[in-house]
Amino acid sequence: MNTSDFTTYAPPYDLLKNKTILVTGAGSGIGRAVAYIYAKYGAQILLLGRTEVKLEAVYDEITHAGFETPIILPLDLAIPDETPYLLLKKTLEKSFSCIDGLVLNAGVLGKLSPLDNISLDSWNTVFQVNTHSVFLLTKACLPLLRKSQNASIIFTSSSVGRRARAYWGAYAASKFAIEGMMQLLADELENTSNVRVNSLNPKATNTAMRRDAYPGEDPSNNPSPEEIMGAYLYLMGEASTGITGESFDAR
Ligand SMILES: NC(=O)c1ccc[n+]([C@@H]2O[C@H](COP(=O)([O-])OP(=O)(O)OC[C@H]3O[C@@H](n4cnc5c(N)ncnc54)[C@H](OP(=O)(O)O)[C@@H]3O)[C@@H](O)[C@H]2O)c1
């Protein structure tokens, strides 16, 4: 399917019925919209994020709409330690026989500035959230993803993760690493599992991160997260079976 078709993509209402899908950064921005639309199409959503009150609000929205009851998984992805991920892995393996989808969406912008003005602390935090947590969560979920009959992992990229621009610092470098991780994992899993792995660049979308990066821009010039959900549905649904190792744009 072409990028231009994503905006008009209209999958069947039960596209994700009986699927269990973990979404990171599910409490706000694009992740919140992904969690809601996947629940609307029938999935049970594991809402992972750092701010419990935001996750609870999404939980309420989903349950009030009458969709499958989600599960809240609070986790601060900025913690540079594998222990919470190993605990999460244990919890998931106790509760589920498989996971069918993983949307690695949470991210931080960090400081936009010349490279030589970025502190090591700031660089490390951006890499911890945008890249290292993606590695650790993928590692934690892979055994259950492999047990699915048809699983999809969506890595979240960015335009500056494919062609860097001045002052995008650790954010751009961390998204290049995401593209690399996606390609190597797709290559490892192709032919040995039912897990497909692709990256998705949402492109300019009206969220807190975009408003932070472009304070002078009129936010209403960019689509809302809800308007870019076609690509997320396509990559999670059966229509993308067999497509792996590809870099997509949401529009
Ligand atoms: N919006 C765009 O124009 C655009 C363009 C290209 C790529 N992207 C990518 O799309 C993804 C979503 O971005 P967005 O625009 O929706 O940004 P956003 O509104 O800032 O949302 C980021 C999400 O990540 C979560 N998060 C941040 N730090 C975390 C941590 N330490 N632990 C757990 N969760 C954490 C946030 O949770 P809290 O709400 O609790 O802070 C929030 O749910 C990101 O990977 C971003 O790089 C966005």
PDB file of C-alpha atoms and ligand atoms in Angstrom:
ATOM      1  CA  MET A   1       0.000   0.000   0.000  1.00  0.00           C
ATOM      2  CA  ASN A   2       1.246   3.518  -0.814  1.00  0.00           C
ATOM      3  CA  THR A   3       1.630   6.234   1.802  1.00  0.00           C
ATOM      4  CA  SER A   4      -1.082   8.215   0.011  1.00  0.00           C
ATOM      5  CA  ASP A   5      -3.557   5.373   0.612  1.00  0.00           C
ATOM      6  CA  PHE A   6      -3.096   5.384   4.397  1.00  0.00           C
ATOM      7  CA  THR A   7      -5.284   8.447   4.925  1.00  0.00           C
ATOM      8  CA  THR A   8      -8.275   6.732   3.323  1.00  0.00           C
ATOM      9  CA  TYR A   9      -7.588   3.213   4.623  1.00  0.00           C
ATOM     10  CA  ALA A  10     -10.825   1.720   5.979  1.00  0.00           C
ATOM     11  CA  PRO A  11     -10.197  -1.706   7.493  1.00  0.00           C
ATOM     12  CA  PRO A  12     -12.933  -4.024   8.782  1.00  0.00           C
ATOM     13  CA  TYR A  13     -14.291  -3.135  12.252  1.00  0.00           C
ATOM     14  CA  ASP A  14     -12.869  -6.341  13.790  1.00  0.00           C
ATOM     15  CA  LEU A  15      -9.373  -5.965  12.279  1.00  0.00           C
ATOM     16  CA  LEU A  16      -7.614  -6.504  15.600  1.00  0.00           C
ATOM     17  CA  LYS A  17     -10.098  -8.771  17.399  1.00  0.00           C
ATOM     18  CA  ASN A  18      -8.404 -11.213  19.807  1.00  0.00           C
ATOM     19  CA  LYS A  19      -5.063  -9.411  19.464  1.00  0.00           C
ATOM     20  CA  THR A  20      -2.990  -8.295  22.439  1.00  0.00           C
ATOM     21  CA  ILE A  21      -0.963  -5.185  21.641  1.00  0.00           C
ATOM     22  CA  LEU A  22       1.494  -3.252  23.786  1.00  0.00           C
ATOM     23  CA  VAL A  23       1.752   0.489  23.046  1.00  0.00           C
ATOM     24  CA  THR A  24       4.437   2.669  24.675  1.00  0.00           C
ATOM     25  CA  GLY A  25       3.852   6.324  25.421  1.00  0.00           C
ATOM     26  CA  ALA A  26       0.165   5.399  25.461  1.00  0.00           C
ATOM     27  CA  GLY A  27      -0.865   8.203  27.811  1.00  0.00           C
ATOM     28  CA  SER A  28      -0.590  11.115  25.385  1.00  0.00           C
ATOM     29  CA  GLY A  29       0.142  12.279  21.843  1.00  0.00           C
ATOM     30  CA  ILE A  30       0.333   9.728  19.040  1.00  0.00           C
ATOM     31  CA  GLY A  31       0.540   6.757  21.444  1.00  0.00           C
ATOM     32  CA  ARG A  32      -2.782   7.678  23.035  1.00  0.00           C
ATOM     33  CA  ALA A  33      -4.487   7.794  19.621  1.00  0.00           C
ATOM     34  CA  VAL A  34      -2.907   4.453  18.643  1.00  0.00           C
ATOM     35  CA  ALA A  35      -4.083   2.787  21.872  1.00  0.00           C
ATOM     36  CA  TYR A  36      -7.638   4.066  21.377  1.00  0.00           C
ATOM     37  CA  ILE A  37      -7.956   3.144  17.682  1.00  0.00           C
ATOM     38  CA  TYR A  38      -6.487  -0.340  18.227  1.00  0.00           C
ATOM     39  CA  ALA A  39      -8.973  -0.890  21.090  1.00  0.00           C
ATOM     40  CA  LYS A  40     -11.761   0.354  18.821  1.00  0.00           C
ATOM     41  CA  TYR A  41     -10.775  -2.264  16.234  1.00  0.00           C
ATOM     42  CA  GLY A  42     -11.010  -5.022  18.827  1.00  0.00           C
ATOM     43  CA  ALA A  43      -7.584  -5.417  20.471  1.00  0.00           C
ATOM     44  CA  GLN A  44      -6.749  -5.659  24.126  1.00  0.00           C
ATOM     45  CA  ILE A  45      -4.228  -2.897  24.779  1.00  0.00           C
ATOM     46  CA  LEU A  46      -1.346  -2.917  27.223  1.00  0.00           C
ATOM     47  CA  LEU A  47      -0.932   0.768  28.005  1.00  0.00           C
ATOM     48  CA  LEU A  48       2.708   1.449  28.866  1.00  0.00           C
ATOM     49  CA  GLY A  49       3.938   4.878  29.957  1.00  0.00           C
ATOM     50  CA  ARG A  50       5.477   6.853  32.768  1.00  0.00           C
ATOM     51  CA  THR A  51       2.563   9.052  33.931  1.00  0.00           C
ATOM     52  CA  GLU A  52      -0.063   6.865  35.574  1.00  0.00           C
ATOM     53  CA  VAL A  53      -2.780   9.519  35.650  1.00  0.00           C
ATOM     54  CA  LYS A  54      -2.551   9.870  31.846  1.00  0.00           C
ATOM     55  CA  LEU A  55      -2.685   6.093  31.367  1.00  0.00           C
ATOM     56  CA  GLU A  56      -5.751   5.969  33.639  1.00  0.00           C
ATOM     57  CA  ALA A  57      -7.483   8.604  31.516  1.00  0.00           C
ATOM     58  CA  VAL A  58      -6.890   6.500  28.366  1.00  0.00           C
ATOM     59  CA  TYR A  59      -8.054   3.409  30.252  1.00  0.00           C
ATOM     60  CA  ASP A  60     -11.290   5.249  31.157  1.00  0.00           C
ATOM     61  CA  GLU A  61     -11.827   6.435  27.582  1.00  0.00           C
ATOM     62  CA  ILE A  62     -11.424   2.895  26.237  1.00  0.00           C
ATOM     63  CA  THR A  63     -13.647   1.227  28.833  1.00  0.00           C
ATOM     64  CA  HIS A  64     -16.345   3.927  28.619  1.00  0.00           C
ATOM     65  CA  ALA A  65     -16.476   3.333  24.867  1.00  0.00           C
ATOM     66  CA  GLY A  66     -17.221  -0.336  25.594  1.00  0.00           C
ATOM     67  CA  PHE A  67     -14.000  -1.700  24.098  1.00  0.00           C
ATOM     68  CA  GLU A  68     -11.910  -4.563  25.540  1.00  0.00           C
ATOM     69  CA  THR A  69     -10.589  -3.634  29.003  1.00  0.00           C
ATOM     70  CA  PRO A  70      -6.951  -2.516  28.722  1.00  0.00           C
ATOM     71  CA  ILE A  71      -4.111  -3.090  31.180  1.00  0.00           C
ATOM     72  CA  ILE A  72      -1.936  -0.317  32.595  1.00  0.00           C
ATOM     73  CA  LEU A  73       1.817  -0.910  32.736  1.00  0.00           C
ATOM     74  CA  PRO A  74       3.589   2.035  34.393  1.00  0.00           C
ATOM     75  CA  LEU A  75       7.272   2.219  33.433  1.00  0.00           C
ATOM     76  CA  ASP A  76       9.732   5.092  33.249  1.00  0.00           C
ATOM     77  CA  LEU A  77      11.759   4.357  30.122  1.00  0.00           C
ATOM     78  CA  ALA A  78      14.468   6.823  31.165  1.00  0.00           C
ATOM     79  CA  ILE A  79      15.767   4.417  33.837  1.00  0.00           C
ATOM     80  CA  PRO A  80      19.102   3.039  32.572  1.00  0.00           C
ATOM     81  CA  ASP A  81      18.677  -0.399  34.116  1.00  0.00           C
ATOM     82  CA  GLU A  82      17.368  -3.674  32.685  1.00  0.00           C
ATOM     83  CA  THR A  83      15.742  -4.823  35.970  1.00  0.00           C
ATOM     84  CA  PRO A  84      12.268  -3.290  35.377  1.00  0.00           C
ATOM     85  CA  TYR A  85      12.214  -4.754  31.864  1.00  0.00           C
ATOM     86  CA  LEU A  86      13.006  -8.223  33.204  1.00  0.00           C
ATOM     87  CA  LEU A  87      10.180  -7.812  35.734  1.00  0.00           C
ATOM     88  CA  LEU A  88       7.844  -6.708  32.962  1.00  0.00           C
ATOM     89  CA  LYS A  89       8.857  -9.756  30.899  1.00  0.00           C
ATOM     90  CA  LYS A  90       7.965 -12.052  33.830  1.00  0.00           C
ATOM     91  CA  THR A  91       4.626 -10.307  34.392  1.00  0.00           C
ATOM     92  CA  LEU A  92       3.696 -10.539  30.719  1.00  0.00           C
ATOM     93  CA  GLU A  93       4.705 -14.191  30.454  1.00  0.00           C
ATOM     94  CA  LYS A  94       2.543 -15.018  33.496  1.00  0.00           C
ATOM     95  CA  SER A  95      -0.489 -13.219  32.064  1.00  0.00           C
ATOM     96  CA  PHE A  96      -0.437 -13.866  28.303  1.00  0.00           C
ATOM     97  CA  SER A  97       0.192 -16.816  26.018  1.00  0.00           C
ATOM     98  CA  CYS A  98       1.359 -14.472  23.260  1.00  0.00           C
ATOM     99  CA  ILE A  99       1.643 -10.807  22.238  1.00  0.00           C
ATOM    100  CA  ASP A 100       0.527  -9.896  18.716  1.00  0.00           C
ATOM    101  CA  GLY A 101       1.769  -6.341  18.461  1.00  0.00           C
ATOM    102  CA  LEU A 102       4.335  -3.960  19.869  1.00  0.00           C
ATOM    103  CA  VAL A 103       4.239  -0.237  19.071  1.00  0.00           C
ATOM    104  CA  LEU A 104       7.448   1.386  20.288  1.00  0.00           C
ATOM    105  CA  ASN A 105       6.213   4.946  20.227  1.00  0.00           C
ATOM    106  CA  ALA A 106       7.420   6.726  23.399  1.00  0.00           C
ATOM    107  CA  GLY A 107      10.083   9.310  22.732  1.00  0.00           C
ATOM    108  CA  VAL A 108      11.689  12.535  23.876  1.00  0.00           C
ATOM    109  CA  LEU A 109      13.054  15.414  21.872  1.00  0.00           C
ATOM    110  CA  GLY A 110      15.987  16.441  24.077  1.00  0.00           C
ATOM    111  CA  LYS A 111      17.761  19.685  23.450  1.00  0.00           C
ATOM    112  CA  LEU A 112      17.805  21.046  19.894  1.00  0.00           C
ATOM    113  CA  SER A 113      21.192  22.738  19.643  1.00  0.00           C
ATOM    114  CA  PRO A 114      24.617  22.452  18.043  1.00  0.00           C
ATOM    115  CA  LEU A 115      26.226  19.104  18.810  1.00  0.00           C
ATOM    116  CA  ASP A 116      29.002  20.618  20.901  1.00  0.00           C
ATOM    117  CA  ASN A 117      26.460  22.276  23.221  1.00  0.00           C
ATOM    118  CA  ILE A 118      24.765  19.019  24.207  1.00  0.00           C
ATOM    119  CA  SER A 119      25.673  17.640  27.629  1.00  0.00           C
ATOM    120  CA  LEU A 120      26.446  13.949  28.010  1.00  0.00           C
ATOM    121  CA  ASP A 121      23.523  13.662  30.460  1.00  0.00           C
ATOM    122  CA  SER A 122      21.066  15.062  27.940  1.00  0.00           C
ATOM    123  CA  TRP A 123      22.488  12.862  25.136  1.00  0.00           C
ATOM    124  CA  ASN A 124      22.230   9.765  27.361  1.00  0.00           C
ATOM    125  CA  THR A 125      18.627  10.480  28.395  1.00  0.00           C
ATOM    126  CA  VAL A 126      17.479  10.858  24.793  1.00  0.00           C
ATOM    127  CA  PHE A 127      19.225   7.639  23.798  1.00  0.00           C
ATOM    128  CA  GLN A 128      17.887   5.817  26.862  1.00  0.00           C
ATOM    129  CA  VAL A 129      14.248   6.669  26.051  1.00  0.00           C
ATOM    130  CA  ASN A 130      14.352   6.682  22.242  1.00  0.00           C
ATOM    131  CA  THR A 131      16.721   3.784  21.578  1.00  0.00           C
ATOM    132  CA  HIS A 132      17.884   1.743  24.581  1.00  0.00           C
ATOM    133  CA  SER A 133      14.360   1.279  25.962  1.00  0.00           C
ATOM    134  CA  VAL A 134      13.257   0.113  22.512  1.00  0.00           C
ATOM    135  CA  PHE A 135      16.018  -2.511  22.568  1.00  0.00           C
ATOM    136  CA  LEU A 136      15.123  -3.612  26.119  1.00  0.00           C
ATOM    137  CA  LEU A 137      11.358  -3.748  25.505  1.00  0.00           C
ATOM    138  CA  THR A 138      11.832  -5.643  22.248  1.00  0.00           C
ATOM    139  CA  LYS A 139      14.052  -8.124  24.080  1.00  0.00           C
ATOM    140  CA  ALA A 140      11.476  -8.492  26.865  1.00  0.00           C
ATOM    141  CA  CYS A 141       8.557  -9.064  24.473  1.00  0.00           C
ATOM    142  CA  LEU A 142      10.175 -11.173  21.742  1.00  0.00           C
ATOM    143  CA  PRO A 143       9.504 -14.595  23.325  1.00  0.00           C
ATOM    144  CA  LEU A 144       5.754 -13.801  23.474  1.00  0.00           C
ATOM    145  CA  LEU A 145       5.742 -12.154  20.020  1.00  0.00           C
ATOM    146  CA  ARG A 146       7.294 -15.302  18.551  1.00  0.00           C
ATOM    147  CA  LYS A 147       4.351 -17.276  19.962  1.00  0.00           C
ATOM    148  CA  SER A 148       1.847 -15.196  17.988  1.00  0.00           C
ATOM    149  CA  GLN A 149       0.547 -16.563  14.690  1.00  0.00           C
ATOM    150  CA  ASN A 150       1.021 -13.161  13.071  1.00  0.00           C
ATOM    151  CA  ALA A 151       2.833 -10.436  15.019  1.00  0.00           C
ATOM    152  CA  SER A 152       3.887  -6.909  14.097  1.00  0.00           C
ATOM    153  CA  ILE A 153       6.471  -4.616  15.673  1.00  0.00           C
ATOM    154  CA  ILE A 154       6.322  -0.921  14.769  1.00  0.00           C
ATOM    155  CA  PHE A 155       9.432   1.144  15.497  1.00  0.00           C
ATOM    156  CA  THR A 156       8.847   4.903  15.539  1.00  0.00           C
ATOM    157  CA  SER A 157      11.135   6.894  13.306  1.00  0.00           C
ATOM    158  CA  SER A 158      11.374  10.501  12.185  1.00  0.00           C
ATOM    159  CA  SER A 159      12.377  12.415   9.066  1.00  0.00           C
ATOM    160  CA  VAL A 160      15.636  13.441  10.814  1.00  0.00           C
ATOM    161  CA  GLY A 161      16.295   9.752  11.531  1.00  0.00           C
ATOM    162  CA  ARG A 162      16.581   9.187   7.784  1.00  0.00           C
ATOM    163  CA  ARG A 163      18.249  12.433   6.722  1.00  0.00           C
ATOM    164  CA  ALA A 164      19.735  14.418   9.623  1.00  0.00           C
ATOM    165  CA  ARG A 165      19.473  18.181   9.878  1.00  0.00           C
ATOM    166  CA  ALA A 166      21.548  20.655  11.863  1.00  0.00           C
ATOM    167  CA  TYR A 167      20.708  21.042  15.591  1.00  0.00           C
ATOM    168  CA  TRP A 168      18.547  17.906  15.860  1.00  0.00           C
ATOM    169  CA  GLY A 169      21.286  16.396  18.049  1.00  0.00           C
ATOM    170  CA  ALA A 170      20.733  13.184  19.987  1.00  0.00           C
ATOM    171  CA  TYR A 171      17.134  12.952  18.748  1.00  0.00           C
ATOM    172  CA  ALA A 172      18.234  12.538  15.109  1.00  0.00           C
ATOM    173  CA  ALA A 173      21.052  10.140  16.011  1.00  0.00           C
ATOM    174  CA  SER A 174      18.726   8.058  18.226  1.00  0.00           C
ATOM    175  CA  LYS A 175      16.204   7.728  15.372  1.00  0.00           C
ATOM    176  CA  PHE A 176      18.950   6.621  12.939  1.00  0.00           C
ATOM    177  CA  ALA A 177      19.718   3.897  15.507  1.00  0.00           C
ATOM    178  CA  ILE A 178      16.024   2.939  15.463  1.00  0.00           C
ATOM    179  CA  GLU A 179      16.116   2.437  11.691  1.00  0.00           C
ATOM    180  CA  GLY A 180      19.251   0.272  12.072  1.00  0.00           C
ATOM    181  CA  MET A 181      17.715  -1.798  14.879  1.00  0.00           C
ATOM    182  CA  MET A 182      14.549  -2.292  12.822  1.00  0.00           C
ATOM    183  CA  GLN A 183      16.531  -3.522   9.810  1.00  0.00           C
ATOM    184  CA  LEU A 184      18.706  -5.954  11.747  1.00  0.00           C
ATOM    185  CA  LEU A 185      15.776  -7.383  13.726  1.00  0.00           C
ATOM    186  CA  ALA A 186      13.672  -7.773  10.579  1.00  0.00           C
ATOM    187  CA  ASP A 187      16.552  -9.646   8.946  1.00  0.00           C
ATOM    188  CA  GLU A 188      16.973 -11.887  11.991  1.00  0.00           C
ATOM    189  CA  LEU A 189      13.267 -12.725  12.229  1.00  0.00           C
ATOM    190  CA  GLU A 190      12.444 -13.123   8.549  1.00  0.00           C
ATOM    191  CA  ASN A 191      12.019 -16.839   7.696  1.00  0.00           C
ATOM    192  CA  THR A 192      12.339 -17.897  11.345  1.00  0.00           C
ATOM    193  CA  SER A 193       9.187 -16.414  12.867  1.00  0.00           C
ATOM    194  CA  ASN A 194       5.797 -14.861  12.171  1.00  0.00           C
ATOM    195  CA  VAL A 195       7.029 -11.505  13.446  1.00  0.00           C
ATOM    196  CA  ARG A 196       7.318  -8.598  11.016  1.00  0.00           C
ATOM    197  CA  VAL A 197       9.240  -5.450  11.917  1.00  0.00           C
ATOM    198  CA  ASN A 198       8.903  -2.057  10.241  1.00  0.00           C
ATOM    199  CA  SER A 199       9.561   1.582  11.059  1.00  0.00           C
ATOM    200  CA  LEU A 200       6.994   4.329  10.781  1.00  0.00           C
ATOM    201  CA  ASN A 201       7.655   8.058  10.571  1.00  0.00           C
ATOM    202  CA  PRO A 202       4.476   9.838  11.717  1.00  0.00           C
ATOM    203  CA  LYS A 203       5.710  13.062  10.049  1.00  0.00           C
ATOM    204  CA  ALA A 204       4.646  16.470  11.387  1.00  0.00           C
ATOM    205  CA  THR A 205       1.744  15.796  13.780  1.00  0.00           C
ATOM    206  CA  ASN A 206       0.089  18.179  16.234  1.00  0.00           C
ATOM    207  CA  THR A 207       1.406  16.905  19.592  1.00  0.00           C
ATOM    208  CA  ALA A 208       3.316  18.358  22.547  1.00  0.00           C
ATOM    209  CA  MET A 209       6.601  17.210  20.997  1.00  0.00           C
ATOM    210  CA  ARG A 210       5.950  18.949  17.681  1.00  0.00           C
ATOM    211  CA  ARG A 211       4.836  22.163  19.417  1.00  0.00           C
ATOM    212  CA  ASP A 212       7.998  22.030  21.511  1.00  0.00           C
ATOM    213  CA  ALA A 213      10.232  21.564  18.443  1.00  0.00           C
ATOM    214  CA  TYR A 214       8.500  24.295  16.404  1.00  0.00           C
ATOM    215  CA  PRO A 215       7.215  26.945  18.852  1.00  0.00           C
ATOM    216  CA  GLY A 216       6.718  29.487  16.057  1.00  0.00           C
ATOM    217  CA  GLU A 217       4.527  27.225  13.934  1.00  0.00           C
ATOM    218  CA  ASP A 218       0.711  27.311  13.836  1.00  0.00           C
ATOM    219  CA  PRO A 219      -0.078  23.879  15.368  1.00  0.00           C
ATOM    220  CA  SER A 220      -3.331  23.605  13.439  1.00  0.00           C
ATOM    221  CA  ASN A 221      -1.345  23.352  10.183  1.00  0.00           C
ATOM    222  CA  ASN A 222      -0.432  19.783  11.168  1.00  0.00           C
ATOM    223  CA  PRO A 223      -2.831  16.839  11.359  1.00  0.00           C
ATOM    224  CA  SER A 224      -3.930  15.547  14.750  1.00  0.00           C
ATOM    225  CA  PRO A 225      -2.729  12.087  15.847  1.00  0.00           C
ATOM    226  CA  GLU A 226      -6.227  10.738  15.076  1.00  0.00           C
ATOM    227  CA  GLU A 227      -5.795  11.778  11.419  1.00  0.00           C
ATOM    228  CA  ILE A 228      -2.709   9.608  10.828  1.00  0.00           C
ATOM    229  CA  MET A 229      -4.015   6.302  12.196  1.00  0.00           C
ATOM    230  CA  GLY A 230      -4.407   4.583   8.799  1.00  0.00           C
ATOM    231  CA  ALA A 231      -0.721   3.657   8.660  1.00  0.00           C
ATOM    232  CA  TYR A 232      -0.804   2.268  12.204  1.00  0.00           C
ATOM    233  CA  LEU A 233      -3.847   0.130  11.371  1.00  0.00           C
ATOM    234  CA  TYR A 234      -2.301  -1.102   8.141  1.00  0.00           C
ATOM    235  CA  LEU A 235       0.989  -2.101   9.774  1.00  0.00           C
ATOM    236  CA  MET A 236      -0.783  -3.878  12.662  1.00  0.00           C
ATOM    237  CA  GLY A 237      -3.474  -5.633  10.598  1.00  0.00           C
ATOM    238  CA  GLU A 238      -3.362  -8.699   8.358  1.00  0.00           C
ATOM    239  CA  ALA A 239      -2.950  -6.596   5.200  1.00  0.00           C
ATOM    240  CA  SER A 240       0.736  -6.035   5.992  1.00  0.00           C
ATOM    241  CA  THR A 241       1.522  -9.729   6.617  1.00  0.00           C
ATOM    242  CA  GLY A 242       4.866 -10.586   5.025  1.00  0.00           C
ATOM    243  CA  ILE A 243       6.013  -6.961   4.836  1.00  0.00           C
ATOM    244  CA  THR A 244       9.113  -6.549   6.985  1.00  0.00           C
ATOM    245  CA  GLY A 245      12.275  -4.452   7.163  1.00  0.00           C
ATOM    246  CA  GLU A 246      10.592  -1.468   5.485  1.00  0.00           C
ATOM    247  CA  SER A 247      10.585   2.223   6.428  1.00  0.00           C
ATOM    248  CA  PHE A 248       7.147   3.842   6.107  1.00  0.00           C
ATOM    249  CA  ASP A 249       5.768   7.379   6.340  1.00  0.00           C
ATOM    250  CA  ALA A 250       2.319   7.771   7.918  1.00  0.00           C
ATOM    251  CA  ARG A 251       1.288  10.224   5.179  1.00  0.00           C
TER     252      ARG A 251
HETATM  253  N1  LIG B   1       4.702  14.622  16.560  1.00  0.00           N
HETATM  254  C1  LIG B   1       5.513  14.636  15.512  1.00  0.00           C
HETATM  255  O1  LIG B   1       5.459  15.556  14.663  1.00  0.00           O
HETATM  256  C2  LIG B   1       6.497  13.504  15.304  1.00  0.00           C
HETATM  257  C3  LIG B   1       7.238  13.477  14.113  1.00  0.00           C
HETATM  258  C4  LIG B   1       8.156  12.439  13.921  1.00  0.00           C
HETATM  259  C5  LIG B   1       8.302  11.458  14.892  1.00  0.00           C
HETATM  260  N2  LIG B   1       7.571  11.505  16.032  1.00  0.00           N
HETATM  261  C6  LIG B   1       7.757  10.413  17.024  1.00  0.00           C
HETATM  262  O2  LIG B   1       6.480   9.915  17.410  1.00  0.00           O
HETATM  263  C7  LIG B   1       6.556   9.402  18.745  1.00  0.00           C
HETATM  264  C8  LIG B   1       5.439   9.993  19.578  1.00  0.00           C
HETATM  265  O3  LIG B   1       5.652  11.384  19.650  1.00  0.00           O
HETATM  266  P1  LIG B   1       4.515  12.444  20.016  1.00  0.00           P
HETATM  267  O4  LIG B   1       4.566  13.482  18.987  1.00  0.00           O
HETATM  268  O5  LIG B   1       3.258  11.751  20.342  1.00  0.00           O
HETATM  269  O6  LIG B   1       5.181  13.070  21.339  1.00  0.00           O
HETATM  270  P2  LIG B   1       4.592  13.430  22.756  1.00  0.00           P
HETATM  271  O7  LIG B   1       3.234  14.003  22.609  1.00  0.00           O
HETATM  272  O8  LIG B   1       5.648  14.214  23.428  1.00  0.00           O
HETATM  273  O9  LIG B   1       4.438  11.991  23.444  1.00  0.00           O
HETATM  274  C9  LIG B   1       5.574  11.252  23.812  1.00  0.00           C
HETATM  275  C10 LIG B   1       5.124  10.066  24.629  1.00  0.00           C
HETATM  276  O10 LIG B   1       6.276   9.398  25.135  1.00  0.00           O
HETATM  277  C11 LIG B   1       6.127   9.228  26.541  1.00  0.00           C
HETATM  278  N3  LIG B   1       7.404   9.249  27.227  1.00  0.00           N
HETATM  279  C12 LIG B   1       8.351  10.212  27.181  1.00  0.00           C
HETATM  280  N4  LIG B   1       9.347   9.928  28.042  1.00  0.00           N
HETATM  281  C13 LIG B   1       9.018   8.743  28.625  1.00  0.00           C
HETATM  282  C14 LIG B   1       9.625   7.946  29.620  1.00  0.00           C
HETATM  283  N5  LIG B   1      10.758   8.302  30.190  1.00  0.00           N
HETATM  284  N6  LIG B   1       9.020   6.800  29.982  1.00  0.00           N
HETATM  285  C15 LIG B   1       7.830   6.428  29.438  1.00  0.00           C
HETATM  286  N7  LIG B   1       7.183   7.162  28.498  1.00  0.00           N
HETATM  287  C16 LIG B   1       7.786   8.304  28.113  1.00  0.00           C
HETATM  288  C17 LIG B   1       5.282  10.409  26.971  1.00  0.00           C
HETATM  289  O11 LIG B   1       4.698  10.175  28.236  1.00  0.00           O
HETATM  290  P3  LIG B   1       4.207  11.414  29.151  1.00  0.00           P
HETATM  291  O12 LIG B   1       3.011  11.996  28.455  1.00  0.00           O
HETATM  292  O13 LIG B   1       3.861  10.740  30.437  1.00  0.00           O
HETATM  293  O14 LIG B   1       5.342  12.361  29.234  1.00  0.00           O
HETATM  294  C18 LIG B   1       4.282  10.487  25.831  1.00  0.00           C
HETATM  295  O15 LIG B   1       3.224   9.572  26.031  1.00  0.00           O
HETATM  296  C19 LIG B   1       7.950   9.743  19.253  1.00  0.00           C
HETATM  297  O16 LIG B   1       8.793   8.607  19.145  1.00  0.00           O
HETATM  298  C20 LIG B   1       8.416  10.833  18.313  1.00  0.00           C
HETATM  299  O17 LIG B   1       9.819  10.877  18.206  1.00  0.00           O
HETATM  300  C21 LIG B   1       6.675  12.493  16.277  1.00  0.00           C
END
